[in-house]
PDB file of C-alpha atoms in Angstrom:
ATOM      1  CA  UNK A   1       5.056  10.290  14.550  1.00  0.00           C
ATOM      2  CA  UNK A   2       8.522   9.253  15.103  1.00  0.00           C
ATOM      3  CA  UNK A   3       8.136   7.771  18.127  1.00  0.00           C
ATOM      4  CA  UNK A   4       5.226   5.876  16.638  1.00  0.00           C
ATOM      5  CA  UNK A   5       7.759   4.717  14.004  1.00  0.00           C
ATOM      6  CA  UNK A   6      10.483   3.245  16.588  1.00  0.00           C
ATOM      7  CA  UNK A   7       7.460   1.605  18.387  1.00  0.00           C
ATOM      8  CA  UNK A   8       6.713  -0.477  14.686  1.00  0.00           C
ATOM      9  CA  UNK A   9      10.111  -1.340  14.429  1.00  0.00           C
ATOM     10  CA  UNK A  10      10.444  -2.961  18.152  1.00  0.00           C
ATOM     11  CA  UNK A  11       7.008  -4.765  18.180  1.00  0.00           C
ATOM     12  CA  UNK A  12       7.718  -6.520  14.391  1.00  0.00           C
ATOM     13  CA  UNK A  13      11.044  -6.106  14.054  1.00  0.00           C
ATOM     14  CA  UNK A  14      12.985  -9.155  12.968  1.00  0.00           C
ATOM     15  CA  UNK A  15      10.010 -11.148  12.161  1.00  0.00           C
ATOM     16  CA  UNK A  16      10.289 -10.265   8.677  1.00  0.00           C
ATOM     17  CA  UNK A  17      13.587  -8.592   7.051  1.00  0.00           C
ATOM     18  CA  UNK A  18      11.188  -7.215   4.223  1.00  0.00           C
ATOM     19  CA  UNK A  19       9.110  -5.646   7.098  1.00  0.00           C
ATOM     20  CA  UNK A  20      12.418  -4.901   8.753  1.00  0.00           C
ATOM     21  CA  UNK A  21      13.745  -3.180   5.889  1.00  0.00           C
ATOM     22  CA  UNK A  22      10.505  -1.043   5.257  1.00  0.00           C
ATOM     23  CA  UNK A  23      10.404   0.266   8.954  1.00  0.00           C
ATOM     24  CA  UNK A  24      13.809   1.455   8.087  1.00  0.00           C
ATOM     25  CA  UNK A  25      12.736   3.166   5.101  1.00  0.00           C
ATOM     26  CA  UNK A  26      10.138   4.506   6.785  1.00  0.00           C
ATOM     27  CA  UNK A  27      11.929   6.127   9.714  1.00  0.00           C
ATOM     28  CA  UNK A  28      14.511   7.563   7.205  1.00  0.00           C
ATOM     29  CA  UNK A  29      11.582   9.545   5.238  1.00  0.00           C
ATOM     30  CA  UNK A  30      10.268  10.354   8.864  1.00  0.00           C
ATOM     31  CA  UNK A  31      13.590  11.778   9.428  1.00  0.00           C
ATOM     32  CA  UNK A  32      13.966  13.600   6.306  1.00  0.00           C
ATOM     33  CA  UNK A  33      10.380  15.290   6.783  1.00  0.00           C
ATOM     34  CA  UNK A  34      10.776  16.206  10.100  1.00  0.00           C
ATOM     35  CA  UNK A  35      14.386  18.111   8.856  1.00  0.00           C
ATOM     36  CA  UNK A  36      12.280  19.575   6.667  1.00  0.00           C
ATOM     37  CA  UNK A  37       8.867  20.371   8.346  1.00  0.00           C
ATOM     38  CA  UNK A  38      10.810  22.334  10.959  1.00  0.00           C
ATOM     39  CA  UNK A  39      12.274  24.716   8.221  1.00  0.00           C
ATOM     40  CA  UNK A  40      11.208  28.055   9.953  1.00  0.00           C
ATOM     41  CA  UNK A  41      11.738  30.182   6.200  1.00  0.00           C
ATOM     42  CA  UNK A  42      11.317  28.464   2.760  1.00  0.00           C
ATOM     43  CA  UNK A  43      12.353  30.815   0.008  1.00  0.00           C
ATOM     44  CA  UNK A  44      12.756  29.939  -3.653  1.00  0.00           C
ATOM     45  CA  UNK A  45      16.431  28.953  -4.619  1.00  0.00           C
ATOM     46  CA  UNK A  46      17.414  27.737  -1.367  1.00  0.00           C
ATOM     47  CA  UNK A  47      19.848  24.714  -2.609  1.00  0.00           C
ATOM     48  CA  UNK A  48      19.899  22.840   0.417  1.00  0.00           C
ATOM     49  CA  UNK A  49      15.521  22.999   0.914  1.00  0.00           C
ATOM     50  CA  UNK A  50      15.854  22.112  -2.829  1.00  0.00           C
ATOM     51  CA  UNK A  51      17.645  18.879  -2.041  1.00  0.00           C
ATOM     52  CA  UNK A  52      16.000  17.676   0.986  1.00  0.00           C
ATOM     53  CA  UNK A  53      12.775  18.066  -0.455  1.00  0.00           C
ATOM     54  CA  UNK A  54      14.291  16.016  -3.903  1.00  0.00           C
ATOM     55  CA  UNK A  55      15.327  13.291  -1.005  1.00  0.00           C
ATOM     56  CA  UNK A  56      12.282  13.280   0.746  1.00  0.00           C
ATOM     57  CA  UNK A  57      10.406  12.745  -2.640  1.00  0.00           C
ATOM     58  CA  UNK A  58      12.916   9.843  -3.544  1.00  0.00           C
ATOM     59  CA  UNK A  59      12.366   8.110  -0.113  1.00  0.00           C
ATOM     60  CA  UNK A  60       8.554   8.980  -0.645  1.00  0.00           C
ATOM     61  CA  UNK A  61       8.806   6.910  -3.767  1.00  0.00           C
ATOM     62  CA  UNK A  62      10.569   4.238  -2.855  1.00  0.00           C
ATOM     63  CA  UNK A  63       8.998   3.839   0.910  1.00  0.00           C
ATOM     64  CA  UNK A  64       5.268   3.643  -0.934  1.00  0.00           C
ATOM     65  CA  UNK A  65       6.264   1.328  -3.856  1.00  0.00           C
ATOM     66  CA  UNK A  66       7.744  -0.746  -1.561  1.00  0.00           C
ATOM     67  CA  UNK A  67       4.210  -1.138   0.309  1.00  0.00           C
ATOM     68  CA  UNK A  68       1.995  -1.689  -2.625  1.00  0.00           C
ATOM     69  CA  UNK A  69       4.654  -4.157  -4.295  1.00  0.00           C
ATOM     70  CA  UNK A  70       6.306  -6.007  -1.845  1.00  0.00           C
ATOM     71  CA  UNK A  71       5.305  -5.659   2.021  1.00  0.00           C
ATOM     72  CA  UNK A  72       1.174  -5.591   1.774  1.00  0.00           C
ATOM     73  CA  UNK A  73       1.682  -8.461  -0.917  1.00  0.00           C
ATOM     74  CA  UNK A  74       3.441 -10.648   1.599  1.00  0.00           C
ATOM     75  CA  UNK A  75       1.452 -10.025   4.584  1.00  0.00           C
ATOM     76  CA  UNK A  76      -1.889 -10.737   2.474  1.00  0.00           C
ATOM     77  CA  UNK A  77       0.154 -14.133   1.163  1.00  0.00           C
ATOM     78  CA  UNK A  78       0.444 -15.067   5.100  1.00  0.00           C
ATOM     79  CA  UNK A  79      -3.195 -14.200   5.998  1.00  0.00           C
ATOM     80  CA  UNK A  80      -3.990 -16.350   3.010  1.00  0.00           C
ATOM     81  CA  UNK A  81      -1.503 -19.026   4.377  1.00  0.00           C
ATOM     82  CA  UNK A  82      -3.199 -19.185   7.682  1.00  0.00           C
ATOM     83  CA  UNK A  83      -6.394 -19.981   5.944  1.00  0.00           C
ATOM     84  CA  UNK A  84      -7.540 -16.565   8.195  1.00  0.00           C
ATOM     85  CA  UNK A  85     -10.651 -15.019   6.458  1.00  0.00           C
ATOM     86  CA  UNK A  86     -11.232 -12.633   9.160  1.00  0.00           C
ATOM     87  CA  UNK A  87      -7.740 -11.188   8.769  1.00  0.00           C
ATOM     88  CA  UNK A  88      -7.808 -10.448   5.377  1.00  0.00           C
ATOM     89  CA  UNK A  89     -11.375  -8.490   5.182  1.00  0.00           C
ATOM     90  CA  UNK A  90     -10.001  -6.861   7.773  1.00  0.00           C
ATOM     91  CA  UNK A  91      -6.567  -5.463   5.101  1.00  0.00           C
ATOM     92  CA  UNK A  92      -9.093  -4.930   2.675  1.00  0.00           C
ATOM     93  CA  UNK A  93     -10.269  -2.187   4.500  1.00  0.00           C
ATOM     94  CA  UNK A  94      -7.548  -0.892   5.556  1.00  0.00           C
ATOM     95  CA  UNK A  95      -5.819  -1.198   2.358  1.00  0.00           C
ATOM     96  CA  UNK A  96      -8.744   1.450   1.354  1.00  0.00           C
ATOM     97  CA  UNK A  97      -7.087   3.445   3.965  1.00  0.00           C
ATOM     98  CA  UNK A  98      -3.433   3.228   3.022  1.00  0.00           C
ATOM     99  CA  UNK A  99      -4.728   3.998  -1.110  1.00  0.00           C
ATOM    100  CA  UNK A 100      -6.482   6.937   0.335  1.00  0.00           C
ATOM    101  CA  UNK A 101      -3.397   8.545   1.165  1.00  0.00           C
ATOM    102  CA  UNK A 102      -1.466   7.503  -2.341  1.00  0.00           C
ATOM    103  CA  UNK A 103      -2.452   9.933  -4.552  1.00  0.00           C
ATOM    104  CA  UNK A 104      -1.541  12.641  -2.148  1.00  0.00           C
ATOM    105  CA  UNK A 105       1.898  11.655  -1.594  1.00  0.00           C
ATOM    106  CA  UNK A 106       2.248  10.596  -5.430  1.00  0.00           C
ATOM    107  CA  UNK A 107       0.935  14.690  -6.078  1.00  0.00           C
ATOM    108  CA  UNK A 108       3.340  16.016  -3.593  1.00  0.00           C
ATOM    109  CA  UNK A 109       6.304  13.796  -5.427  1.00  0.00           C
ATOM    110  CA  UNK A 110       5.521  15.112  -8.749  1.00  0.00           C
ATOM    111  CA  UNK A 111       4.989  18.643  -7.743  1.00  0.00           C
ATOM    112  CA  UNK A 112       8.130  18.863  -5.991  1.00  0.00           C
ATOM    113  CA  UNK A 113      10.483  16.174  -7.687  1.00  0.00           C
ATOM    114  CA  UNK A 114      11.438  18.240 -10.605  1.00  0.00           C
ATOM    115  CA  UNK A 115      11.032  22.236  -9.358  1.00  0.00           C
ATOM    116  CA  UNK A 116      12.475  25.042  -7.424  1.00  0.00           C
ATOM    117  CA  UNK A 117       9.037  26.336  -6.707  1.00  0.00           C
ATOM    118  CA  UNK A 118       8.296  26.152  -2.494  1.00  0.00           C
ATOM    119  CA  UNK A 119       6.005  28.945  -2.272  1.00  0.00           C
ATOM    120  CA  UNK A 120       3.552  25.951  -1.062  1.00  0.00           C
ATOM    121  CA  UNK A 121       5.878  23.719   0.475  1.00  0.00           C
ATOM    122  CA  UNK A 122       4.798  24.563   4.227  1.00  0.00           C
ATOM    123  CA  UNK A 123       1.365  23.860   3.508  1.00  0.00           C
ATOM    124  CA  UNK A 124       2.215  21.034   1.405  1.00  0.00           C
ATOM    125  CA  UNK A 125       3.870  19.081   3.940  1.00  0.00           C
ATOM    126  CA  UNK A 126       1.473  19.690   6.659  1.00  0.00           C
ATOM    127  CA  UNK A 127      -1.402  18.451   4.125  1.00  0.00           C
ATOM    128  CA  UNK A 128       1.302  15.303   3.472  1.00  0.00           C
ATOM    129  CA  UNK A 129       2.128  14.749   7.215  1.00  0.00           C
ATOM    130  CA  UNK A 130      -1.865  13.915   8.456  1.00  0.00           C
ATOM    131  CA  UNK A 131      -1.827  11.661   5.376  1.00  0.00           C
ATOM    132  CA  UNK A 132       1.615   9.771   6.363  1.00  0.00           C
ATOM    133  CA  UNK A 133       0.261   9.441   9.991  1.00  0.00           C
ATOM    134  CA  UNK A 134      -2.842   7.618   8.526  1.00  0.00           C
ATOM    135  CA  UNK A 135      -1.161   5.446   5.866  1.00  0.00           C
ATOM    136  CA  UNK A 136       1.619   4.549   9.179  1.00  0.00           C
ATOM    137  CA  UNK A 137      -1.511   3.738  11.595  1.00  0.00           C
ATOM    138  CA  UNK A 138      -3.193   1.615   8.847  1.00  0.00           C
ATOM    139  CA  UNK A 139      -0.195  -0.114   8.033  1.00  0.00           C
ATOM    140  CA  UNK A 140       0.675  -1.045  11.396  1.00  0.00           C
ATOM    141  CA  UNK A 141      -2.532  -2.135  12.011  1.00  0.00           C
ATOM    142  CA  UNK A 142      -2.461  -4.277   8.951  1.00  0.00           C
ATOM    143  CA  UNK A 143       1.036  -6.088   9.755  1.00  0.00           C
ATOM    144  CA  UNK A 144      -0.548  -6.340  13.420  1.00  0.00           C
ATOM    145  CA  UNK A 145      -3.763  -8.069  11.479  1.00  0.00           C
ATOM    146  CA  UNK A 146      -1.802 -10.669   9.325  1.00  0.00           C
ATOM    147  CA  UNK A 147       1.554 -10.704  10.485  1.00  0.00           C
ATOM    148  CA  UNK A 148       1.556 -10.489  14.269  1.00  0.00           C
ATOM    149  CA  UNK A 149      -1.204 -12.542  15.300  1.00  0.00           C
ATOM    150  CA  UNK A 150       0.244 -15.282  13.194  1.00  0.00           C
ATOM    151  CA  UNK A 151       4.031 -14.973  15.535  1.00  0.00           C
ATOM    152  CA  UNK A 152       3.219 -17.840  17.968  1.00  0.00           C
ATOM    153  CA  UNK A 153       2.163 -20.056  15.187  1.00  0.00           C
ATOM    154  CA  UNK A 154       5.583 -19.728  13.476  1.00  0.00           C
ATOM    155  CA  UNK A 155       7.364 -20.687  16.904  1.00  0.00           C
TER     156      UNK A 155
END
């Protein structure tokens, strides 16, 4: 999933500095759930698991609010821009994919955001992991869609 992640940032990175900026955020919650997902023992009161899982549900946050508010918005204004139809029936779909995976990762964030309990946590961020590598391949696929094959009619 990582890998997938530096692979989004070379192919559209620098076209946009919104979409620049929200590869970045998304590696950095890759990061922080990989530090966490590889946690061999999760036990109740563990300060440090407490934390990273706080910062993993603050990146959360702030990686999928920046989606819905600012980065599918712009890439739908550019499909519209290019007058391309095809493009944007296309996002609506897989905007239906991406909103799938919302309320899961909202859930997780307001399970975890304000307690100590991890009993769950393994299981929780498996279950969170399939649905951040299916938001991340619909996303791509959406900025390839109305961002990418627009390029070499902005050169």
């Amino acid at each position: 999933m990582l890998e997938n992640c530096k692979d989004a940032q070379e192919r559209w990175g620098g076209v946009s500095q919104i979409i620049d900026r929200w590869l970045h955020s998304r590696q950095a919650l890759l990061v922080s759930f990989c530090h966490l997902s590889e946690k061999k023992e999760i036990a109740d009161g563990d300060r440090e698991v407490e934390a990273s899982v706080r910062t993993l549900c603050q990146q959360l946050v702030d990686y999928i609010s920046a989606g819905h508010f600012e980065v599918y918005d712009q890439l739908i204004q550019e499909g519209q821009a290019f007058g391309d139809s095809e493009g944007l029936e296309q996002a609506k779909s897989l905007y239906r994919e991406i909103d799938a995976t919302t309320d899961l990762a909202v859930d997780f964030n307001d399970k975890y955001q304000e307690t100590d309990d991890l009993e769950s946590l393994a299981q929780d961020l498996s279950e969170l992991g399939v649905a951040l590598e299916t938001r991340f391949a619909a996303e791509d696929r959406m900025i390839d869609t109305l961002h990418t094959v627009h390029k070499n009619q902005l050169a």
